[in-house]
mmCIF file of C-alpha atoms in Angstrom:
data_model
loop_
_atom_site.group_PDB
_atom_site.id
_atom_site.type_symbol
_atom_site.label_atom_id
_atom_site.label_comp_id
_atom_site.label_asym_id
_atom_site.label_seq_id
_atom_site.Cartn_x
_atom_site.Cartn_y
_atom_site.Cartn_z
ATOM 1 C CA MET A 1 81.410 147.259 135.664
ATOM 2 C CA GLN A 2 83.471 148.287 132.812
ATOM 3 C CA SER A 3 82.402 147.315 129.556
ATOM 4 C CA THR A 4 84.458 145.317 127.070
ATOM 5 C CA ARG A 5 84.348 148.312 124.657
ATOM 6 C CA LYS A 6 86.254 150.708 126.868
ATOM 7 C CA LEU A 7 88.779 148.175 127.540
ATOM 8 C CA GLY A 8 92.007 148.417 126.020
ATOM 9 C CA LEU A 9 93.239 146.172 122.852
ATOM 10 C CA ALA A 10 95.817 144.293 125.249
ATOM 11 C CA ALA A 11 92.714 143.473 128.040
ATOM 12 C CA ARG A 12 90.127 142.660 125.603
ATOM 13 C CA LEU A 13 92.458 139.961 123.788
ATOM 14 C CA VAL A 14 93.378 138.621 127.428
ATOM 15 C CA LEU A 15 89.673 138.704 128.517
ATOM 16 C CA ALA A 16 88.679 136.911 125.189
ATOM 17 C CA PHE A 17 91.189 134.246 126.137
ATOM 18 C CA ALA A 18 89.934 133.953 129.406
ATOM 19 C CA CYS A 19 86.287 133.095 128.191
ATOM 20 C CA ILE A 20 86.737 130.152 126.625
ATOM 21 C CA PRO A 21 85.433 127.788 128.678
ATOM 22 C CA GLY A 22 88.092 125.843 131.218
ATOM 23 C CA ILE A 23 90.745 128.072 130.053
ATOM 24 C CA ALA A 24 90.541 130.429 133.245
ATOM 25 C CA ALA A 25 89.854 127.366 135.497
ATOM 26 C CA ALA A 26 93.010 125.438 134.129
ATOM 27 C CA GLN A 27 95.224 127.506 135.456
ATOM 28 C CA GLU A 28 94.357 126.709 139.170
ATOM 29 C CA ALA A 29 93.899 122.631 138.562
ATOM 30 C CA ALA A 30 96.271 120.040 140.071
ATOM 31 C CA PRO A 31 97.193 116.718 139.075
ATOM 32 C CA SER A 32 94.896 114.200 141.322
ATOM 33 C CA GLN A 33 97.530 111.723 141.375
ATOM 34 C CA THR A 34 100.774 110.526 139.978
ATOM 35 C CA LEU A 35 100.796 106.868 138.429
ATOM 36 C CA GLU A 36 104.047 105.106 137.731
ATOM 37 C CA LEU A 37 104.166 103.511 134.128
ATOM 38 C CA TRP A 38 106.331 100.397 135.059
ATOM 39 C CA PRO A 39 106.506 97.854 137.785
ATOM 40 C CA ALA A 40 109.387 98.271 140.204
ATOM 41 C CA GLY A 41 112.374 96.339 138.500
ATOM 42 C CA THR A 42 111.515 96.785 135.206
ATOM 43 C CA LEU A 43 113.623 98.998 133.465
ATOM 44 C CA PRO A 44 117.407 99.472 133.782
ATOM 45 C CA GLN A 45 119.023 102.124 135.469
ATOM 46 C CA VAL A 46 120.154 104.543 132.481
ATOM 47 C CA THR A 47 120.024 107.817 133.963
ATOM 48 C CA HIS A 48 121.588 109.189 137.103
ATOM 49 C CA GLY A 49 120.695 112.128 139.491
ATOM 50 C CA PRO A 50 117.724 114.139 139.850
ATOM 51 C CA GLU A 51 115.575 115.298 136.719
ATOM 52 C CA GLN A 52 116.398 118.666 135.388
ATOM 53 C CA VAL A 53 114.043 121.184 135.008
ATOM 54 C CA GLY A 54 114.328 123.988 132.558
ATOM 55 C CA THR A 55 114.170 127.666 133.599
ATOM 56 C CA ASP A 56 115.184 130.062 130.700
ATOM 57 C CA GLY A 57 113.872 130.961 127.312
ATOM 58 C CA SER A 58 112.249 128.016 125.525
ATOM 59 C CA ALA A 59 113.499 125.738 128.077
ATOM 60 C CA THR A 60 111.107 126.890 130.423
ATOM 61 C CA GLY A 61 109.270 124.497 131.881
ATOM 62 C CA SER A 62 110.656 121.705 130.083
ATOM 63 C CA VAL A 63 111.713 118.406 131.797
ATOM 64 C CA ARG A 64 114.972 116.131 131.222
ATOM 65 C CA ASN A 65 116.796 113.154 132.899
ATOM 66 C CA ILE A 66 113.845 111.348 133.236
ATOM 67 C CA SER A 67 114.387 107.913 135.136
ATOM 68 C CA ASN A 68 110.889 106.936 136.625
ATOM 69 C CA PRO A 69 108.485 107.520 133.420
ATOM 70 C CA ARG A 70 104.762 108.411 134.907
ATOM 71 C CA MET A 71 101.600 110.264 134.231
ATOM 72 C CA GLU A 72 100.236 112.776 136.154
ATOM 73 C CA ILE A 73 96.423 112.223 135.959
ATOM 74 C CA TYR A 74 94.293 115.528 136.114
ATOM 75 C CA ARG A 75 90.458 114.238 136.769
ATOM 76 C CA ALA A 76 87.540 116.239 135.962
ATOM 77 C CA ALA A 77 85.042 117.018 138.412
ATOM 78 C CA LYS A 78 82.463 116.065 136.126
ATOM 79 C CA PRO A 79 83.736 113.426 133.901
ATOM 80 C CA ASN A 80 82.283 113.433 130.581
ATOM 81 C CA GLY A 81 83.552 109.762 129.976
ATOM 82 C CA SER A 82 86.425 110.777 127.564
ATOM 83 C CA ALA A 83 90.168 110.769 128.179
ATOM 84 C CA VAL A 84 92.961 112.275 126.574
ATOM 85 C CA LEU A 85 97.008 111.239 126.859
ATOM 86 C CA VAL A 86 98.954 114.406 126.871
ATOM 87 C CA LEU A 87 102.290 114.110 125.238
ATOM 88 C CA GLY A 88 104.626 117.261 125.099
ATOM 89 C CA GLY A 89 107.138 118.010 122.774
ATOM 90 C CA GLY A 90 110.764 118.832 122.522
ATOM 91 C CA GLY A 91 112.822 116.728 120.251
ATOM 92 C CA TYR A 92 113.029 113.701 122.295
ATOM 93 C CA PHE A 93 115.931 115.705 124.325
ATOM 94 C CA ARG A 94 113.259 117.375 126.753
ATOM 95 C CA ILE A 95 109.497 117.609 127.151
ATOM 96 C CA GLN A 96 107.527 120.731 127.262
ATOM 97 C CA ILE A 97 105.871 119.951 130.743
ATOM 98 C CA GLY A 98 104.936 123.448 132.237
ATOM 99 C CA THR A 99 104.470 125.589 129.015
ATOM 100 C CA ALA A 100 102.610 123.084 126.651
ATOM 101 C CA ALA A 101 101.442 119.862 128.059
ATOM 102 C CA ARG A 102 100.201 120.704 131.780
ATOM 103 C CA PRO A 103 98.293 123.535 130.537
ATOM 104 C CA MET A 104 96.320 121.363 127.797
ATOM 105 C CA ALA A 105 95.768 118.489 130.366
ATOM 106 C CA GLN A 106 94.295 121.269 132.994
ATOM 107 C CA TRP A 107 92.327 122.705 130.025
ATOM 108 C CA LEU A 108 90.642 119.061 129.151
ATOM 109 C CA ALA A 109 90.172 118.371 132.630
ATOM 110 C CA ALA A 110 88.320 121.830 133.251
ATOM 111 C CA THR A 111 86.143 120.651 130.353
ATOM 112 C CA GLY A 112 85.094 117.532 131.881
ATOM 113 C CA THR A 113 87.722 115.317 130.241
ATOM 114 C CA THR A 114 90.291 113.382 132.184
ATOM 115 C CA ALA A 115 93.713 113.742 131.234
ATOM 116 C CA ALA A 116 97.330 112.089 131.860
ATOM 117 C CA VAL A 117 100.540 114.151 131.102
ATOM 118 C CA LEU A 118 103.167 111.531 130.481
ATOM 119 C CA TYR A 119 106.714 112.128 131.759
ATOM 120 C CA TYR A 120 108.311 109.686 128.651
ATOM 121 C CA ARG A 121 112.327 108.254 128.678
ATOM 122 C CA LEU A 122 114.081 110.517 126.091
ATOM 123 C CA PRO A 123 116.771 109.175 123.754
ATOM 124 C CA ASN A 124 118.951 112.108 124.619
ATOM 125 C CA ASP A 125 119.309 110.983 128.019
ATOM 126 C CA GLY A 126 120.764 107.363 126.985
ATOM 127 C CA TRP A 127 117.575 105.387 126.521
ATOM 128 C CA LYS A 128 116.922 103.197 123.341
ATOM 129 C CA ALA A 129 115.293 105.079 120.493
ATOM 130 C CA GLU A 130 112.169 102.876 121.093
ATOM 131 C CA ALA A 131 111.927 103.993 124.723
ATOM 132 C CA PRO A 132 109.564 106.722 124.223
ATOM 133 C CA TYR A 133 107.300 104.426 122.337
ATOM 134 C CA GLN A 134 107.386 102.226 124.719
ATOM 135 C CA ASP A 135 106.193 104.429 127.060
ATOM 136 C CA GLY A 136 103.167 105.657 124.979
ATOM 137 C CA GLN A 137 101.850 102.148 123.918
ATOM 138 C CA ARG A 138 102.206 101.362 128.403
ATOM 139 C CA ALA A 139 100.455 104.566 128.889
ATOM 140 C CA MET A 140 97.645 103.947 127.038
ATOM 141 C CA ARG A 141 96.779 100.380 128.209
ATOM 142 C CA LEU A 142 97.022 101.669 131.731
ATOM 143 C CA LEU A 143 94.780 104.530 131.156
ATOM 144 C CA ARG A 144 92.125 101.771 129.908
ATOM 145 C CA SER A 145 93.085 99.549 133.229
ATOM 146 C CA HIS A 146 91.743 102.506 135.206
ATOM 147 C CA ALA A 147 88.955 103.600 132.989
ATOM 148 C CA THR A 148 86.245 102.214 135.465
ATOM 149 C CA GLU A 149 87.907 103.742 138.290
ATOM 150 C CA TRP A 150 88.286 106.900 136.654
ATOM 151 C CA GLY A 151 84.617 107.183 134.999
ATOM 152 C CA ILE A 152 86.250 106.663 131.491
ATOM 153 C CA ASP A 153 84.411 105.029 128.876
ATOM 154 C CA PRO A 154 87.415 102.499 127.463
ATOM 155 C CA HIS A 155 86.575 103.424 124.036
ATOM 156 C CA LYS A 156 86.693 107.472 124.372
ATOM 157 C CA ILE A 157 90.362 107.554 125.258
ATOM 158 C CA GLY A 158 92.585 109.795 122.676
ATOM 159 C CA VAL A 159 95.840 110.934 122.447
ATOM 160 C CA MET A 160 97.216 114.349 121.895
ATOM 161 C CA GLY A 161 100.665 115.427 121.057
ATOM 162 C CA SER A 162 102.636 118.442 120.330
ATOM 163 C CA SER A 163 106.363 118.756 118.035
ATOM 164 C CA ALA A 164 107.951 115.436 118.885
ATOM 165 C CA GLY A 165 105.204 114.434 121.034
ATOM 166 C CA ALA A 166 102.910 114.461 118.199
ATOM 167 C CA ASN A 167 105.371 112.145 116.263
ATOM 168 C CA LEU A 168 104.686 109.714 119.518
ATOM 169 C CA ALA A 169 101.196 110.311 119.556
ATOM 170 C CA GLY A 170 101.053 109.510 116.039
ATOM 171 C CA ILE A 171 103.098 106.475 115.941
ATOM 172 C CA THR A 172 101.188 104.986 119.060
ATOM 173 C CA ALA A 173 97.864 105.573 117.153
ATOM 174 C CA THR A 174 99.062 103.886 114.055
ATOM 175 C CA ARG A 175 101.314 100.897 115.561
ATOM 176 C CA TRP A 176 98.984 99.874 118.269
ATOM 177 C CA ASP A 177 99.248 95.920 117.242
ATOM 178 C CA HIS A 178 103.181 96.109 117.174
ATOM 179 C CA ASP A 179 104.500 95.290 120.833
ATOM 180 C CA PHE A 180 107.127 97.724 121.671
ATOM 181 C CA TYR A 181 107.797 95.681 124.752
ATOM 182 C CA ALA A 182 107.053 92.168 126.426
ATOM 183 C CA PRO A 183 104.117 92.099 128.617
ATOM 184 C CA VAL A 184 104.747 92.888 132.464
ATOM 185 C CA ASP A 185 101.289 92.696 133.711
ATOM 186 C CA ALA A 186 97.675 92.264 133.292
ATOM 187 C CA ALA A 187 97.270 95.879 131.957
ATOM 188 C CA ASP A 188 99.336 94.650 129.078
ATOM 189 C CA THR A 189 96.671 92.345 127.728
ATOM 190 C CA LEU A 190 94.342 95.555 126.832
ATOM 191 C CA SER A 191 94.412 97.307 123.386
ATOM 192 C CA SER A 192 96.833 100.500 123.201
ATOM 193 C CA ARG A 193 94.937 101.859 120.220
ATOM 194 C CA PRO A 194 93.614 105.462 120.864
ATOM 195 C CA ASP A 195 90.326 106.240 119.715
ATOM 196 C CA PHE A 196 90.997 109.650 118.342
ATOM 197 C CA LEU A 197 94.381 111.520 117.630
ATOM 198 C CA ALA A 198 95.217 115.175 118.031
ATOM 199 C CA MET A 199 98.466 116.330 116.506
ATOM 200 C CA LEU A 200 99.997 119.954 117.189
ATOM 201 C CA TYR A 201 102.845 121.593 114.898
ATOM 202 C CA PRO A 202 103.568 117.854 114.079
ATOM 203 C CA VAL A 203 106.948 116.062 113.827
ATOM 204 C CA VAL A 204 105.582 113.534 111.279
ATOM 205 C CA SER A 205 108.250 112.437 109.228
ATOM 206 C CA VAL A 206 111.966 111.325 110.371
ATOM 207 C CA LYS A 207 112.654 110.551 106.498
ATOM 208 C CA PRO A 208 114.461 113.293 103.923
ATOM 209 C CA PRO A 209 113.383 115.755 102.905
ATOM 210 C CA LEU A 210 111.474 116.385 106.193
ATOM 211 C CA ASP A 211 114.148 114.940 108.313
ATOM 212 C CA GLN A 212 115.798 118.350 109.245
ATOM 213 C CA THR A 213 114.535 117.938 113.002
ATOM 214 C CA ARG A 214 115.994 117.195 116.446
ATOM 215 C CA THR A 215 113.535 114.353 116.627
ATOM 216 C CA SER A 216 114.893 112.539 113.378
ATOM 217 C CA ARG A 217 118.366 112.902 115.164
ATOM 218 C CA GLU A 218 117.763 111.575 118.375
ATOM 219 C CA VAL A 219 116.070 108.493 117.096
ATOM 220 C CA SER A 220 118.388 108.127 114.470
ATOM 221 C CA THR A 221 120.429 105.361 116.976
ATOM 222 C CA GLN A 222 118.324 102.807 115.680
ATOM 223 C CA PRO A 223 119.281 101.242 112.201
ATOM 224 C CA ASP A 224 115.483 101.250 110.433
ATOM 225 C CA TYR A 225 114.402 104.428 112.342
ATOM 226 C CA GLN A 226 113.361 106.196 109.017
ATOM 227 C CA THR A 227 110.646 103.537 108.329
ATOM 228 C CA ALA A 228 110.068 102.664 112.156
ATOM 229 C CA TYR A 229 109.133 106.175 113.391
ATOM 230 C CA SER A 230 107.788 108.049 110.125
ATOM 231 C CA VAL A 231 103.958 108.269 110.989
ATOM 232 C CA GLU A 232 102.966 108.467 107.113
ATOM 233 C CA ASP A 233 104.543 105.075 106.490
ATOM 234 C CA HIS A 234 102.011 103.442 108.885
ATOM 235 C CA VAL A 235 98.852 105.415 108.136
ATOM 236 C CA ARG A 236 96.170 102.825 107.642
ATOM 237 C CA ALA A 237 92.375 102.797 107.341
ATOM 238 C CA ASP A 238 91.790 101.290 110.701
ATOM 239 C CA MET A 239 93.584 103.938 112.086
ATOM 240 C CA PRO A 240 91.470 106.513 114.499
ATOM 241 C CA PRO A 241 90.136 109.883 113.110
ATOM 242 C CA VAL A 242 93.051 112.702 113.154
ATOM 243 C CA PHE A 243 93.025 116.452 114.197
ATOM 244 C CA ILE A 244 96.183 118.448 112.885
ATOM 245 C CA ALA A 245 96.721 122.209 113.639
ATOM 246 C CA GLN A 246 100.171 123.857 112.544
ATOM 247 C CA ALA A 247 101.547 127.547 111.537
ATOM 248 C CA VAL A 248 102.761 127.842 108.133
ATOM 249 C CA ASN A 249 105.665 130.041 109.499
ATOM 250 C CA ASP A 250 106.655 127.314 111.753
ATOM 251 C CA PRO A 251 110.733 127.687 111.711
ATOM 252 C CA ILE A 252 111.263 124.507 113.490
ATOM 253 C CA VAL A 253 108.686 121.701 111.870
ATOM 254 C CA ASP A 254 108.297 122.379 108.027
ATOM 255 C CA VAL A 255 104.387 122.882 107.526
ATOM 256 C CA GLY A 256 105.183 119.758 105.116
ATOM 257 C CA HIS A 257 104.836 117.577 107.951
ATOM 258 C CA GLY A 258 101.453 118.623 108.595
ATOM 259 C CA LEU A 259 100.178 118.598 105.050
ATOM 260 C CA LEU A 260 101.916 114.996 104.159
ATOM 261 C CA LEU A 261 99.533 113.499 107.226
ATOM 262 C CA TYR A 262 96.707 115.212 105.978
ATOM 263 C CA GLN A 263 97.099 114.113 102.378
ATOM 264 C CA THR A 264 98.386 110.580 103.452
ATOM 265 C CA ALA A 265 95.235 110.057 105.856
ATOM 266 C CA HIS A 266 92.743 111.464 103.452
ATOM 267 C CA GLN A 267 94.117 109.091 100.885
ATOM 268 C CA ALA A 268 93.419 106.220 103.262
ATOM 269 C CA LYS A 269 90.094 107.161 103.724
ATOM 270 C CA VAL A 270 90.847 108.244 107.245
ATOM 271 C CA PRO A 271 88.639 111.015 109.201
ATOM 272 C CA VAL A 272 91.214 113.975 109.280
ATOM 273 C CA GLU A 273 91.016 117.603 109.749
ATOM 274 C CA LEU A 274 93.864 120.220 108.974
ATOM 275 C CA HIS A 275 93.752 123.520 110.272
ATOM 276 C CA LEU A 276 97.011 125.850 108.978
ATOM 277 C CA PHE A 277 97.416 129.126 110.609
ATOM 278 C CA GLU A 278 99.108 131.845 108.548
ATOM 279 C CA THR A 279 101.105 132.631 111.447
ATOM 280 C CA GLY A 280 102.202 131.359 114.702
ATOM 281 C CA GLY A 281 105.587 129.743 114.514
ATOM 282 C CA HIS A 282 106.368 126.643 116.954
ATOM 283 C CA SER A 283 105.281 125.126 120.176
ATOM 284 C CA TRP A 284 102.591 127.563 121.243
ATOM 285 C CA GLY A 285 100.879 125.207 123.958
ATOM 286 C CA LEU A 286 97.261 126.298 124.542
ATOM 287 C CA GLY A 287 98.302 129.535 122.223
ATOM 288 C CA LYS A 288 98.993 133.184 123.250
ATOM 289 C CA PRO A 289 95.831 135.268 123.703
ATOM 290 C CA GLY A 290 95.553 137.146 120.426
ATOM 291 C CA THR A 291 97.327 134.987 118.098
ATOM 292 C CA GLU A 292 95.845 132.321 115.477
ATOM 293 C CA PRO A 293 96.799 129.160 117.135
ATOM 294 C CA ALA A 294 94.840 130.393 120.119
ATOM 295 C CA GLN A 295 91.726 128.894 117.978
ATOM 296 C CA TRP A 296 92.765 125.431 118.363
ATOM 297 C CA PRO A 297 91.252 124.392 121.310
ATOM 298 C CA ARG A 298 87.804 125.550 120.548
ATOM 299 C CA LEU A 299 88.396 124.110 117.186
ATOM 300 C CA PHE A 300 89.342 120.668 118.421
ATOM 301 C CA ALA A 301 86.735 120.449 121.051
ATOM 302 C CA THR A 302 84.081 120.990 118.424
ATOM 303 C CA TRP A 303 86.000 118.175 116.171
ATOM 304 C CA ALA A 304 85.959 116.055 118.971
ATOM 305 C CA ARG A 305 82.587 116.426 119.649
ATOM 306 C CA MET A 306 81.496 115.769 116.140
ATOM 307 C CA HIS A 307 83.051 112.540 116.444
ATOM 308 C CA GLY A 308 81.420 111.793 119.658
ATOM 309 C CA PHE A 309 84.007 112.376 122.204
ATOM 310 C CA LEU A 310 84.332 114.779 125.000
ATOM 311 C CA GLY A 311 80.829 114.507 125.836
ATOM 312 C CA GLY A 312 78.976 114.152 122.561
ATOM 313 C CA THR A 313 78.288 115.811 119.413
ATOM 314 C CA PRO A 314 77.437 119.769 119.378
ATOM 315 C CA THR A 315 74.180 120.900 119.090
ATOM 316 C CA ALA A 316 74.738 123.132 116.474
ATOM 317 C CA ALA A 317 77.683 124.320 114.635
ATOM 318 C CA GLY A 318 80.462 126.512 116.737
ATOM 319 C CA ALA A 319 78.896 125.471 120.036
ATOM 320 C CA ASP A 320 80.711 126.105 123.195
ATOM 321 C CA VAL A 321 83.226 123.618 124.047
ATOM 322 C CA ALA A 322 82.158 123.267 127.599
ATOM 323 C CA GLY A 323 78.739 122.596 126.078
ATOM 324 C CA GLU A 324 76.910 125.315 127.835
#
């Protein structure tokens, strides 16, 4: 067998990335099932025609024109008891499913964590600004309602969001006691509070001076959107612990978003960990092999296990994310 030392640089980077537990296996994983978010007849008909899946450039794998919000469930072969709701980004005008949310969910499932990719409604498609927040809250409650069936500890369900999806995750994790919709069934008697929060290249604020994002524009149809959907305004001591990762040279979401949330959470004495990468840009998904953001899955898994999620606490610093 050819040694790693004799391989070219590109091949070594690919090999190193593939050796992160769960990354290689994630490429083959398929959803166990699809779960509709709302009972039939609950939602008005706003969008028309089929969903649109992007095929070019940065839109590749993204989804628009969502009329039936739902979750793709990725169940682990050997569940560790934790679950994560995965929220792709896209500025609330599309959702990066194929290149971000789905690979993240597949990786989580490969490491033993049940994962759910949320197809949430988008204001750009004609839905009200509150629609994605309604879907996020409903999804958390549905995950808890299926905890026993799917081998999930109802106290180990987190949320992971990227870009605009991180804004949705942040509001879900700070405003769980605000009902974004009227109850529709028994699942709505359950808590929507996530037990942990991960935010990647996050849109945190929709207030000046950090309101220069597509996210801010899309939710601005609601008169009080700046206070309603700026995560920093809702940080509280009893919110879940927070993991944040962002690149300093992010051209889409200013690094001030990640810094603001870290500072606000730290001041509120919320457990929070921040990783800033010198380079990496925006929308990395799992992270391209050889780039700084490719570190985040291992960093997140170690952090989560230190807090008792994803199978427990590592036995030593730098322990393998799959617990091997």
